[in-house]
Coordinates of C-alpha atoms in Angstrom, one line a residue:
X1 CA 11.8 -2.3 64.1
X2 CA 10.4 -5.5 63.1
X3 CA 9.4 -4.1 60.1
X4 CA 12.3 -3.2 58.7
X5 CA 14.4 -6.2 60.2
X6 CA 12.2 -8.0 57.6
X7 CA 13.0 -5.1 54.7
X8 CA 16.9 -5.8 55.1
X9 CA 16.4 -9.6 55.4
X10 CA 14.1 -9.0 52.2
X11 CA 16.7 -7.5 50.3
X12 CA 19.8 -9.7 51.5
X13 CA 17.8 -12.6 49.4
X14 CA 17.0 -10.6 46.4
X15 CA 20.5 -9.5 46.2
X16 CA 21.7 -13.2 46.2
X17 CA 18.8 -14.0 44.0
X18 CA 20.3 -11.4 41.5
X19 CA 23.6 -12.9 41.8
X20 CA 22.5 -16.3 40.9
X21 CA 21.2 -15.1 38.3
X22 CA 23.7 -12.9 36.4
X23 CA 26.0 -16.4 36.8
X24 CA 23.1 -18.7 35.7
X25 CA 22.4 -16.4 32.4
X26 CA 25.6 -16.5 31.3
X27 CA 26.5 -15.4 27.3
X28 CA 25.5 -19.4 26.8
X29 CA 22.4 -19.5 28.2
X30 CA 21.2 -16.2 26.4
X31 CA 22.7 -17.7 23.0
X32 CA 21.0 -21.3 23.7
X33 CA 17.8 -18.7 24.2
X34 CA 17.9 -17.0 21.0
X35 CA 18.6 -20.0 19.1
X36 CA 15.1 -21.5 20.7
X37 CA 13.4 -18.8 20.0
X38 CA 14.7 -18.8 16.0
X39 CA 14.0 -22.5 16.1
X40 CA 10.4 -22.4 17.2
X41 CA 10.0 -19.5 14.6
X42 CA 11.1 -21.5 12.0
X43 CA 9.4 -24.1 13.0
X44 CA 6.1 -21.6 13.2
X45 CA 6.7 -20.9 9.6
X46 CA 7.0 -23.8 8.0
X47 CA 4.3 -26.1 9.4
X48 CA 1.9 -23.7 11.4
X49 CA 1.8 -20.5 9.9
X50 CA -1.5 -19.7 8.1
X51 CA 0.8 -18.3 5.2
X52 CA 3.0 -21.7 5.3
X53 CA 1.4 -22.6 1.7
X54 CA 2.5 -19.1 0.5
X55 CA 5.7 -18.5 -1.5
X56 CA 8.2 -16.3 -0.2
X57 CA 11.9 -15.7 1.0
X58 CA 12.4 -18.0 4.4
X59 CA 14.0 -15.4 6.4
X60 CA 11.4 -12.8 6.0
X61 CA 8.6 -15.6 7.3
X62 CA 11.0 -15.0 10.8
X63 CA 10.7 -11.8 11.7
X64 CA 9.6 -8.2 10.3
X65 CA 13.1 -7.1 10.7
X66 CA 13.9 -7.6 7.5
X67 CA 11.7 -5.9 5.4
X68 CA 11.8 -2.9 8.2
X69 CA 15.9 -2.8 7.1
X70 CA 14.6 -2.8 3.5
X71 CA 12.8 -0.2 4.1
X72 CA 15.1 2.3 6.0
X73 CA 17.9 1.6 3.4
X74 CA 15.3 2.7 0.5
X75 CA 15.3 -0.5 -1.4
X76 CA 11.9 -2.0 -1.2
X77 CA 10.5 -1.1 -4.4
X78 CA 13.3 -2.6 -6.5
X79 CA 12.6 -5.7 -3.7
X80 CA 9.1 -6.2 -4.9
X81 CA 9.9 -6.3 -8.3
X82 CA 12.9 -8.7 -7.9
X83 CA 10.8 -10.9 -6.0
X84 CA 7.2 -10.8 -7.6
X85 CA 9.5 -12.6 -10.5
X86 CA 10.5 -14.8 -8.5
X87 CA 7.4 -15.8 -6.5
X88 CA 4.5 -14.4 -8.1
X89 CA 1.9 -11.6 -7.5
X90 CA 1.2 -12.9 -3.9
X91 CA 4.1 -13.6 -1.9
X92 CA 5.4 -13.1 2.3
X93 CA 7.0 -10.0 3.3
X94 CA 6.6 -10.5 6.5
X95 CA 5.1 -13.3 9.3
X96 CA 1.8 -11.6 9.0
X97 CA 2.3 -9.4 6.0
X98 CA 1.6 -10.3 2.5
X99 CA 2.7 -8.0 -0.8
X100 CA -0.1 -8.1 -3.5
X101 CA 1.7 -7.3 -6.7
X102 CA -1.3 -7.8 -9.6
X103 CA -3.1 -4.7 -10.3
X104 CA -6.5 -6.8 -10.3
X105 CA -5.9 -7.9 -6.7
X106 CA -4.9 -4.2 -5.9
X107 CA -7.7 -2.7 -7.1
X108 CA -9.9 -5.2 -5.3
X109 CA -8.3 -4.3 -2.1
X110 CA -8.2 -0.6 -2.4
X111 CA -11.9 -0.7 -3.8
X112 CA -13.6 -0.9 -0.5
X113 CA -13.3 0.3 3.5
X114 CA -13.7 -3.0 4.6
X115 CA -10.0 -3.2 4.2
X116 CA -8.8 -0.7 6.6
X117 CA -5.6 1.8 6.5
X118 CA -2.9 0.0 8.5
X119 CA -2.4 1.3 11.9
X120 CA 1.2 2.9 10.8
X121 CA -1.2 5.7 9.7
X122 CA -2.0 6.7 13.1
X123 CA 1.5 7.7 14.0
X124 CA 2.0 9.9 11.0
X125 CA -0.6 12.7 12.2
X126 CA 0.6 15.9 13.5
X127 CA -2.0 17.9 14.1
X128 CA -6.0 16.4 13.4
X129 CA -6.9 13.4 11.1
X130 CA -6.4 13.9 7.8
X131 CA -7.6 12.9 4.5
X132 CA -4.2 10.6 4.1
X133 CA -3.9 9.7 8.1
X134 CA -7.3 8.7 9.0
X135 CA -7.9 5.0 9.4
X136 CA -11.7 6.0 10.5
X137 CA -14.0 5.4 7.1
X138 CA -16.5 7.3 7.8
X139 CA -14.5 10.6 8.2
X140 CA -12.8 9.8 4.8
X141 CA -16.0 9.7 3.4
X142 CA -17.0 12.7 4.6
X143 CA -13.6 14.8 3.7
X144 CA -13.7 13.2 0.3
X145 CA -17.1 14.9 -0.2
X146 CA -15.8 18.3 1.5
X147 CA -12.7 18.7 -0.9
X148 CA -13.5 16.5 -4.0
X149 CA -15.1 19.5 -5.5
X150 CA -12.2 22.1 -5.1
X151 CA -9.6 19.6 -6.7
X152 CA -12.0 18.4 -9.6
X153 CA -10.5 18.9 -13.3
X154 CA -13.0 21.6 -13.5
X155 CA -11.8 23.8 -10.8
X156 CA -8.3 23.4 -11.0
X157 CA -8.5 24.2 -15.1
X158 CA -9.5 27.8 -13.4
X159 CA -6.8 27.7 -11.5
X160 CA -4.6 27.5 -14.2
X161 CA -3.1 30.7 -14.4
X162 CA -1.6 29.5 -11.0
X163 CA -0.7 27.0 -11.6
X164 CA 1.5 27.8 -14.8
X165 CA 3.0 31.3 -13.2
X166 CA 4.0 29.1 -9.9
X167 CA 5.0 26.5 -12.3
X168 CA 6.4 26.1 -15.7
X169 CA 6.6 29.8 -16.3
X170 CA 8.8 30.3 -13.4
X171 CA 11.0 27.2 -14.2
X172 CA 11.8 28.5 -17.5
X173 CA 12.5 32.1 -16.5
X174 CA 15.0 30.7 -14.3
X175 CA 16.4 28.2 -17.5
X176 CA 16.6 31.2 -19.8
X177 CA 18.7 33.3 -17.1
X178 CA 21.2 29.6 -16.8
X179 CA 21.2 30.1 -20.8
X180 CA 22.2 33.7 -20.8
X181 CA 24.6 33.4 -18.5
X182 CA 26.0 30.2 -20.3
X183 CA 26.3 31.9 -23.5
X184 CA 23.8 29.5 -25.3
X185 CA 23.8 26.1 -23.5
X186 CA 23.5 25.3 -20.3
X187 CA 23.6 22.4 -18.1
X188 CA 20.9 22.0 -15.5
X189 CA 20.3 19.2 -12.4
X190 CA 16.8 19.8 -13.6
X191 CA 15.5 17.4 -10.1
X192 CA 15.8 20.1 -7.4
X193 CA 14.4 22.9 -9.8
X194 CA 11.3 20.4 -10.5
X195 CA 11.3 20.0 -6.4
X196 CA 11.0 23.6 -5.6
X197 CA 8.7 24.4 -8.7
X198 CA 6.4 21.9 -7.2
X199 CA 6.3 23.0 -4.0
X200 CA 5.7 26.6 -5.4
X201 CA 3.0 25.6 -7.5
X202 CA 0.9 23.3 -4.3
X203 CA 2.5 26.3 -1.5
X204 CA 0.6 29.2 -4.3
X205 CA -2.8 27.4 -4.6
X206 CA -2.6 26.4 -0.8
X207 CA -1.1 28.4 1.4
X208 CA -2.7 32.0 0.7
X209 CA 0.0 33.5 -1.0
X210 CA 2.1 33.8 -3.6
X211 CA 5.6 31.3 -3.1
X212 CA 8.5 31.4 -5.1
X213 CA 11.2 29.4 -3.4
X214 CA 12.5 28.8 -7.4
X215 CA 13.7 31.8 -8.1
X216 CA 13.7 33.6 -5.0
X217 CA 15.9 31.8 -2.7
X218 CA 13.4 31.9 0.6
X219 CA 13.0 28.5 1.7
X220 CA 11.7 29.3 5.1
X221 CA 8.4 27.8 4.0
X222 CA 10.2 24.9 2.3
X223 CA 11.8 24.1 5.5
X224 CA 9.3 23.9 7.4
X225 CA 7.1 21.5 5.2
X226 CA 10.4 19.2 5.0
X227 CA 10.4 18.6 8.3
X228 CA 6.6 18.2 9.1
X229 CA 7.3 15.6 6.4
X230 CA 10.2 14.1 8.1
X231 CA 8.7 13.8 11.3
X232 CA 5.5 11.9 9.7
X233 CA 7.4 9.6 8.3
X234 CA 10.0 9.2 11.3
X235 CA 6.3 8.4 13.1
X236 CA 5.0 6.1 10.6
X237 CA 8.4 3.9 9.9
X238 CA 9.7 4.0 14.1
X239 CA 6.7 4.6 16.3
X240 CA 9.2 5.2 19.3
X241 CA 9.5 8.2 17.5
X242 CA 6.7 9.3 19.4
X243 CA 7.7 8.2 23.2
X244 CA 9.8 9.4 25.6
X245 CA 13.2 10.1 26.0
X246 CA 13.0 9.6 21.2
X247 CA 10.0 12.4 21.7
X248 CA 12.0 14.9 23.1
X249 CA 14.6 14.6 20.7
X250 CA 12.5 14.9 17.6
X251 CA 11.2 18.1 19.1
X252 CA 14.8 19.4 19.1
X253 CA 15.2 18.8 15.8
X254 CA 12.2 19.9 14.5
X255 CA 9.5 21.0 17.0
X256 CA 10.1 24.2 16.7
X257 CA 9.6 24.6 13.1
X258 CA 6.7 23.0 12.9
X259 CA 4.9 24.6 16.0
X260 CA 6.2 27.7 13.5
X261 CA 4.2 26.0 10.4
X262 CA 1.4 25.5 12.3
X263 CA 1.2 29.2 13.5
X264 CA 2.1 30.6 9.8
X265 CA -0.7 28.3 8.7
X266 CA -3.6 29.1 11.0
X267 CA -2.8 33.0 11.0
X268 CA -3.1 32.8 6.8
X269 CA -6.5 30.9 7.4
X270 CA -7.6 33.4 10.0
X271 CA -7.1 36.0 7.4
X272 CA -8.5 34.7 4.9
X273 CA -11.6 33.9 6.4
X274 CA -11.6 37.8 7.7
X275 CA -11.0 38.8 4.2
X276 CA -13.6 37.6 2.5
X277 CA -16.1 38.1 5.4
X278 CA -19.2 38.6 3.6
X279 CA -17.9 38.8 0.1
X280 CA -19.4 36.6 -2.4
X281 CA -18.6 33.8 -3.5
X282 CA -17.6 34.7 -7.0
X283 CA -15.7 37.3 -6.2
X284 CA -13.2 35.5 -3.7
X285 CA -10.2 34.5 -4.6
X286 CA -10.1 31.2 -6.4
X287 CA -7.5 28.9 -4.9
X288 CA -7.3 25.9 -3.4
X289 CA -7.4 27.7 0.0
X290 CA -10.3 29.0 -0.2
X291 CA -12.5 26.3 -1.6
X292 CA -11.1 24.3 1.6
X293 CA -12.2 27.1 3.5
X294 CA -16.5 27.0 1.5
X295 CA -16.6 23.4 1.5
X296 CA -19.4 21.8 2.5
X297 CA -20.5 18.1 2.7
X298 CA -23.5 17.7 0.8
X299 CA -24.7 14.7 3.0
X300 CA -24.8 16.5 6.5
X301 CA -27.6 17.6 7.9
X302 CA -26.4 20.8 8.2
X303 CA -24.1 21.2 5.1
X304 CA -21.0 21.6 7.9
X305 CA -17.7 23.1 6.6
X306 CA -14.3 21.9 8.2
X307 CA -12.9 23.5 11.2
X308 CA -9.9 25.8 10.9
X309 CA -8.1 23.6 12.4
X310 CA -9.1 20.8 9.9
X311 CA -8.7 22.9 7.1
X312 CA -5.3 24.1 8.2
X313 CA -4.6 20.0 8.3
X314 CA -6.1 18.8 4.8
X315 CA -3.6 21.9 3.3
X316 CA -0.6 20.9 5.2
X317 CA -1.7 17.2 4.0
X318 CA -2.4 18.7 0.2
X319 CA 1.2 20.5 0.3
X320 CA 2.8 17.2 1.7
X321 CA 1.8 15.0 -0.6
X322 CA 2.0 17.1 -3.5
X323 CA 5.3 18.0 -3.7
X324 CA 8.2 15.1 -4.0
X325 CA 5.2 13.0 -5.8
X326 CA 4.6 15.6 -8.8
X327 CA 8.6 16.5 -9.1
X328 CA 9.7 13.1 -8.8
X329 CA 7.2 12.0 -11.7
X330 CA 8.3 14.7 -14.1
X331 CA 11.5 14.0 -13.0
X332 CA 11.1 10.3 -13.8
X333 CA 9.1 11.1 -16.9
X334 CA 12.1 13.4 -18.7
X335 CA 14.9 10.7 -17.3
X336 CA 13.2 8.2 -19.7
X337 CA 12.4 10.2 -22.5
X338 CA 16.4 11.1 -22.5
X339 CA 17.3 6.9 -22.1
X340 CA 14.8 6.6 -25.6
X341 CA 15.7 9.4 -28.0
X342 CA 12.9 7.8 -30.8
X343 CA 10.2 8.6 -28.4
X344 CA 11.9 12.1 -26.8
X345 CA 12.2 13.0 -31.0
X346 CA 8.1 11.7 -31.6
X347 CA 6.7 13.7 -28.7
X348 CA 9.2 16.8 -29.7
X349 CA 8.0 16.8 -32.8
X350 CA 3.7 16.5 -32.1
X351 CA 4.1 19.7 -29.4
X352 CA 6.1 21.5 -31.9
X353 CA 4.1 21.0 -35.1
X354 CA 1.0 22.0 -33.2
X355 CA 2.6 24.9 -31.2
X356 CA 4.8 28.1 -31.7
X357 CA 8.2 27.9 -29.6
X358 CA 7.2 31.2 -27.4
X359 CA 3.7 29.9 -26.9
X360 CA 2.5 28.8 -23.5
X361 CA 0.7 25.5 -23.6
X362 CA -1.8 24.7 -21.1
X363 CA -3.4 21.3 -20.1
X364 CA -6.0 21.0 -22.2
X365 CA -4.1 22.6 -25.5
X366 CA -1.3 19.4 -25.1
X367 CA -4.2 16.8 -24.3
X368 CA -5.9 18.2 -27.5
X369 CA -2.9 18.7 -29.7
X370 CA 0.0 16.2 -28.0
X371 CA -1.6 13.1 -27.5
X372 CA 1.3 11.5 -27.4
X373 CA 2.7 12.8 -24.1
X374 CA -0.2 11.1 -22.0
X375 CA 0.8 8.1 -23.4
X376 CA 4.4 9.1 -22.3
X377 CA 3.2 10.2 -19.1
X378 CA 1.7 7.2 -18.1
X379 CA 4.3 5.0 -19.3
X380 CA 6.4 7.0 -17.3
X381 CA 4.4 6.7 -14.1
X382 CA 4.2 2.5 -14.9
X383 CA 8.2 1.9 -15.7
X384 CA 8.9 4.6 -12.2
X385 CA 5.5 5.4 -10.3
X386 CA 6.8 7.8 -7.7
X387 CA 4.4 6.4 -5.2
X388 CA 5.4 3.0 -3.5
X389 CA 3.0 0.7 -1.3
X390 CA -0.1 1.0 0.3
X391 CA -0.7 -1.6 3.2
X392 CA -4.2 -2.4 4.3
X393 CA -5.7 -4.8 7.2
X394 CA -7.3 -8.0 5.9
X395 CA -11.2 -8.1 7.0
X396 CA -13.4 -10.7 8.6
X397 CA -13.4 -13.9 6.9
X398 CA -9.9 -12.9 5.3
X399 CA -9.3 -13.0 1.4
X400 CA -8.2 -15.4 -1.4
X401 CA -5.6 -14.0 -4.0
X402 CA -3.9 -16.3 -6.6
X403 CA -5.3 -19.2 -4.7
X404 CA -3.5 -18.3 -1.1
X405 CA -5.5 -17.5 1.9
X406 CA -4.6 -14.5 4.3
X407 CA -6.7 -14.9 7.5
X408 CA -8.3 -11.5 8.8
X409 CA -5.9 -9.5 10.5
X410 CA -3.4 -10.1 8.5
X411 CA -1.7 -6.7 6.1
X412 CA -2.0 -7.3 2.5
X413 CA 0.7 -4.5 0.9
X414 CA -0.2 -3.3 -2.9
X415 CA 3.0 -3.1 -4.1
X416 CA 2.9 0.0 -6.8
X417 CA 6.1 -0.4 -8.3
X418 CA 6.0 -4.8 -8.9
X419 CA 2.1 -4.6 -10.1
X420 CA 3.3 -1.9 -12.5
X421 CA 6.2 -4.5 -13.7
X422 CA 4.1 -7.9 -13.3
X423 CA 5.1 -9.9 -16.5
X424 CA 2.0 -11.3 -15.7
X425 CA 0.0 -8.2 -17.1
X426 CA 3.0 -5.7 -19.1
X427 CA 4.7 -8.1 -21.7
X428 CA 8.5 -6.9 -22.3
X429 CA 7.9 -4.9 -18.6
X430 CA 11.3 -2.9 -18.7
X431 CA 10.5 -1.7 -22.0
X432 CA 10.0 2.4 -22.1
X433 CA 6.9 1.5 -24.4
X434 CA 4.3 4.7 -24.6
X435 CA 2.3 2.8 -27.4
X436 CA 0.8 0.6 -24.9
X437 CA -1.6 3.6 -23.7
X438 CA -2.3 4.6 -27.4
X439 CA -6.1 4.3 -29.1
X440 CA -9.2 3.7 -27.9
X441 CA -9.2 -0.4 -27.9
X442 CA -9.7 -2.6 -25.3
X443 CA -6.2 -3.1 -24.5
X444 CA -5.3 0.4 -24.0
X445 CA -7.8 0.8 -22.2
X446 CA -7.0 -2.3 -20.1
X447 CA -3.8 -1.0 -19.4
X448 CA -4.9 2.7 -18.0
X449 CA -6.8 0.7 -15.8
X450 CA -3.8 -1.1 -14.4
X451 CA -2.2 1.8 -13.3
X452 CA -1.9 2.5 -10.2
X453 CA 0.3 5.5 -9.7
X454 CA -2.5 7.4 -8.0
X455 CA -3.8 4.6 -5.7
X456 CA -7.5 3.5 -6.5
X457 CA -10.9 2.4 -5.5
X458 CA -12.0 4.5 -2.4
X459 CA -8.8 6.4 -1.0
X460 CA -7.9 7.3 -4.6
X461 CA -5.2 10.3 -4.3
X462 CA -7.4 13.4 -4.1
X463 CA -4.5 15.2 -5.5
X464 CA -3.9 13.3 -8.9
X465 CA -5.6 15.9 -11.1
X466 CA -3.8 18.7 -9.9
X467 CA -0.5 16.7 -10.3
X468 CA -1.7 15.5 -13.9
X469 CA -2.0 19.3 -14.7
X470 CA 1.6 20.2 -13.7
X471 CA 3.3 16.8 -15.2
X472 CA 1.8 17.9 -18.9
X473 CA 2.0 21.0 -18.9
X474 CA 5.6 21.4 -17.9
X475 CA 6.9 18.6 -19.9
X476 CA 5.0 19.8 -22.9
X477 CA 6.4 23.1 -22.7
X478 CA 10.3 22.5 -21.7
X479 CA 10.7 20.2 -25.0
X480 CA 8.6 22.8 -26.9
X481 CA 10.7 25.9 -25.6
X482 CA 13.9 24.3 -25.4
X483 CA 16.3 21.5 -27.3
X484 CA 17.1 19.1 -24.6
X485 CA 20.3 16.4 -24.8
X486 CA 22.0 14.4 -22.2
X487 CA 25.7 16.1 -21.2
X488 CA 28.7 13.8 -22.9
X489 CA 29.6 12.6 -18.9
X490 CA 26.2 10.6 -18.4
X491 CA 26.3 7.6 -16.6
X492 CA 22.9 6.7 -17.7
X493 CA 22.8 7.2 -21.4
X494 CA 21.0 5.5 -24.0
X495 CA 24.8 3.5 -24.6
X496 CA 24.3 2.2 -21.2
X497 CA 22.5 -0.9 -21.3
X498 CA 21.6 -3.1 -18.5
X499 CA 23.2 -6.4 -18.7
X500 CA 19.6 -8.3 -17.4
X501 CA 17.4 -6.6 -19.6
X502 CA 19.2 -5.5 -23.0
X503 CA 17.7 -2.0 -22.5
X504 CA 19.0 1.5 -21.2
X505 CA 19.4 1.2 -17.7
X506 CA 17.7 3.6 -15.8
X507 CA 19.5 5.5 -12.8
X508 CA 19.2 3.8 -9.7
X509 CA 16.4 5.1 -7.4
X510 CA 15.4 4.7 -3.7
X511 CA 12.0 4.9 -1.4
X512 CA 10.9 5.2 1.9
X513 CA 7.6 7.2 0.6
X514 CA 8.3 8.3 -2.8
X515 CA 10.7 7.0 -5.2
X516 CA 13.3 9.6 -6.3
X517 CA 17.2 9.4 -8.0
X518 CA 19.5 7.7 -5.7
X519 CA 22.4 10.2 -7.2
X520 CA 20.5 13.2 -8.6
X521 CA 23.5 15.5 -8.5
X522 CA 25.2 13.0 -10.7
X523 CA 22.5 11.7 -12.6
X524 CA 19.8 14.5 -13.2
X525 CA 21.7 16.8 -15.5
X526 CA 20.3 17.9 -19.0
X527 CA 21.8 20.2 -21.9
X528 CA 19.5 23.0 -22.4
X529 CA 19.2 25.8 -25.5
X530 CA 16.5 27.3 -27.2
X531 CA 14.7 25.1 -29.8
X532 CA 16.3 25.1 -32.8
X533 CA 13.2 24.2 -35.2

């Protein structure tokens, strides 16, 4: 009794505490609050901030909302650039992020483990570590040794045949048939044929089958690596994502097809494997797959393979990452070409002086005979790389760049897109200028090295030969097959110059992972017919 005499006494003065309260913290209180809190912020950031001495916008030095709204409304590559102009190669993003925009300082920090992945990475995994997850060194190391081999130039030139049936071979059956149906010419939104042709091309290699979402309407698979993708992301950008009540409604929306993936997956590797039980090795079939499947890591004791499981993983991973990169590159790659007719008309001209007009062209045909689309191509991937930033944690005893400290612990963000624009490094940087790659001097050579489309140093993109392969050979062989023009309605024309830069303004574009058309309904149309010399 005396017990709970004490309970309801107990609760008489918290409820009266509760209702001083609410009075005391009126809307004034909790705006004289907030204004305290932005004060001492400010405050922080100008005079005891380890980054006070480091240029940047005032604002972002507040808070990391900032560049997280950047980043959801798709605008933080064209950021970077805008304000590596205005601050330099090394400037704040956030209070304890830094953007590294030179590609000297990005190689230094993607050339070694000591500066770890950033721990977004974590929350983009779905179902093991992967290659492009993993934060743990070591286990990159290892999976680097495991699959390096299957995705050399070497293999994947075997692969070819593949790769060109899944790829350009498909894309311009499916052209021709727009053609004949047209009566001649016809107009093409050329960025979700590139899109699905991608996917085809990674799905063929990967996946244990033959895909042809192009021409044959099935997306299931499609779907299903969409929204894996999504969800990764979703994880990666808004960790609640992954709590509860936000977890059970991205299960809703797309549990269920990926549980589905993962089953589809791990029943095509359980086949496999039972298919080519005791086979040899020569005579199994030679895909991406299966190399996954026989790899072995040199270094172990025991020469260990992956797991199913982990197999299963570094495919999804491969099929991921493979797809809106390569499409959007090509995509990029004939959207400047069509802005710069002198150099569309140069490059037409090499392919079709070395090449008949039915004749398939693979990789090392265009490298041999077209020199001057690798010069385009990486032009292409400098002016729009389709990849965007990497972050990475500062190590013990922090790092120097341009003369600014960043203390350990700190993220430093290699900014692809403003070290591929630093006036600093590319005079005239707006200028669609393939020459710059051309000859064997030391400044062509300087400037391949300052790409960094692919990443670099130790988590170099595993994938960047494959995606090399499908860039050439498809561009090499749509302008060799096919007269290609800009329909009379195009916004973004070679007429249409930008006001800033005196050149053709390129269509507008937008991020969160890779850098695609903003408008590519509108602004991804071409005028195809067959090659008229």
């Amino acid at each position: 009794m005396a017990v709970a005499t004490e309970l309801a006494a107990a609760g008489a003065v918290a409820r009266v505490a509760l209702t001083l309260a609410r009075r005391m913290l009126t809307a004034r209180h909790i705006g004289a609050g907030m204004a305290l809190y932005v004060a001492w912020r400010a405050v922080y950031a100008t005079w005891l901030s380890p980054l006070r001495a480091v240029p940047g916008r005032f604002t972002y030095r507040l808070s990391s909302m900032f560049s997280l709204f950047d980043g959801l409304t798709g605008s933080t590559n064209d950021d970077m650039v805008r304000d590596c102009k205005r601050f330099g190669s090394v400037y704040v993003m956030e209070p304890r992020k830094v953007a590294v925009c030179h590609p000297d300082d990005g190689r230094l920090v993607l050339s070694s483990y000591s500066f770890g992945k950033d721990k977004i990475y974590d929350n983009a995994t779905v179902l093991e570590p992967s290659i492009f997850t993993t934060r743990d060194a070591e286990l990159n190391k290892r999976r680097r040794r495991q699959v390096g081999p299957g995705l050399s130039v070497a293999r994947l030139l075997k692969m070819e045949p593949t790769v060109l049936a899944a790829g350009v071979q498909q894309l311009m059956r499916k052209w021709d048939g727009y053609m004949e149906r047209a009566g001649g010419c016809a107009k093409v939104c050329y960025f979700y044929d590139l899109k699905l042709m991608a996917f085809d091309v990674v799905a063929s290699l990967s996946l244990g089958a033959k895909h042809r979402a192009l021409t044959s309407g099935d997306m299931r698979t499609v779907n299903w690596v969409e929204k894996t993708f999504a969800l990764m992301m979703a994880q990666m950008l808004v960790p609640l994502v992954k709590r509860w009540p936000f977890s059970i409604a991205a299960h809703w929306l797309a549990g269920r097809d990926i549980q589905e993936f993962l089953r589809f997956g791990s029943a095509t590797i359980r086949r496999r494997k039972a298919d080519v039980a005791g086979v040899a090795a020569a005579a199994r079939p030679n895909d991406i797959m299966q190399q996954f499947i026989d790899a072995e890591d040199p270094e172990a004791a025991t020469n260990a393979k992956m797991s199913s499981a982990e197999v299963l993983t570094e495919t999804i991973t491969l099929v991921i990452g493979g797809v809106d990169t390569t499409s959007a590159a090509i995509t990029w790659a004939l959207h400047l070409l069509l802005l710069y007719p002198e150099h569309m008309k140069l490059l037409a001209d090499q392919i079709r002086h070395a090449f008949a007009p039915t004749q398939m062209i693979t990789y090392e045909m265009a490298r041999a005979h077209a020199p001057y689309l690798e010069a385009c191509v990486l032009e292409s991937l400098r002016l729009c790389p389709a990849s965007t930033n990497l972050p990475r944690t500062v190590p013990r005893g922090g790092i120097t760049l341009r003369g600014h400290h960043i203390p350990e612990g700190y993220t430093v963000v290699v900014s692809i897109a403003a070290a591929s624009m630093n006036p600093e490094v590319w005079p005239n940087p707006h200028l669609f200028d393939p020459t710059r790659f051309l000859g064997a001097d030391s400044a062509a050579a300087a400037n391949r090295r300052n790409i960094l489309a692919f990443s670099a140093g130790v988590r170099i993109c595993p994938g960047r030969h494959l995606a090399m392969i499908e860039i050439v050979t498809t561009i090499a062989n749509i302008l060799n097959r096919y007269d290609v023009a800009l329909p009379s309605d195009a916004v973004y024309s070679p007429h249409n110059v930008d006001k800033t830069t005196g050149l053709p303004a390129i269509m507008p574009r937008t991020n969160i992972v890779s850098m695609v058309p903003k408008h590519p309904v509108r602004d991804c149309n071409i005028l195809i017919s067959r090659r008229t010399q």
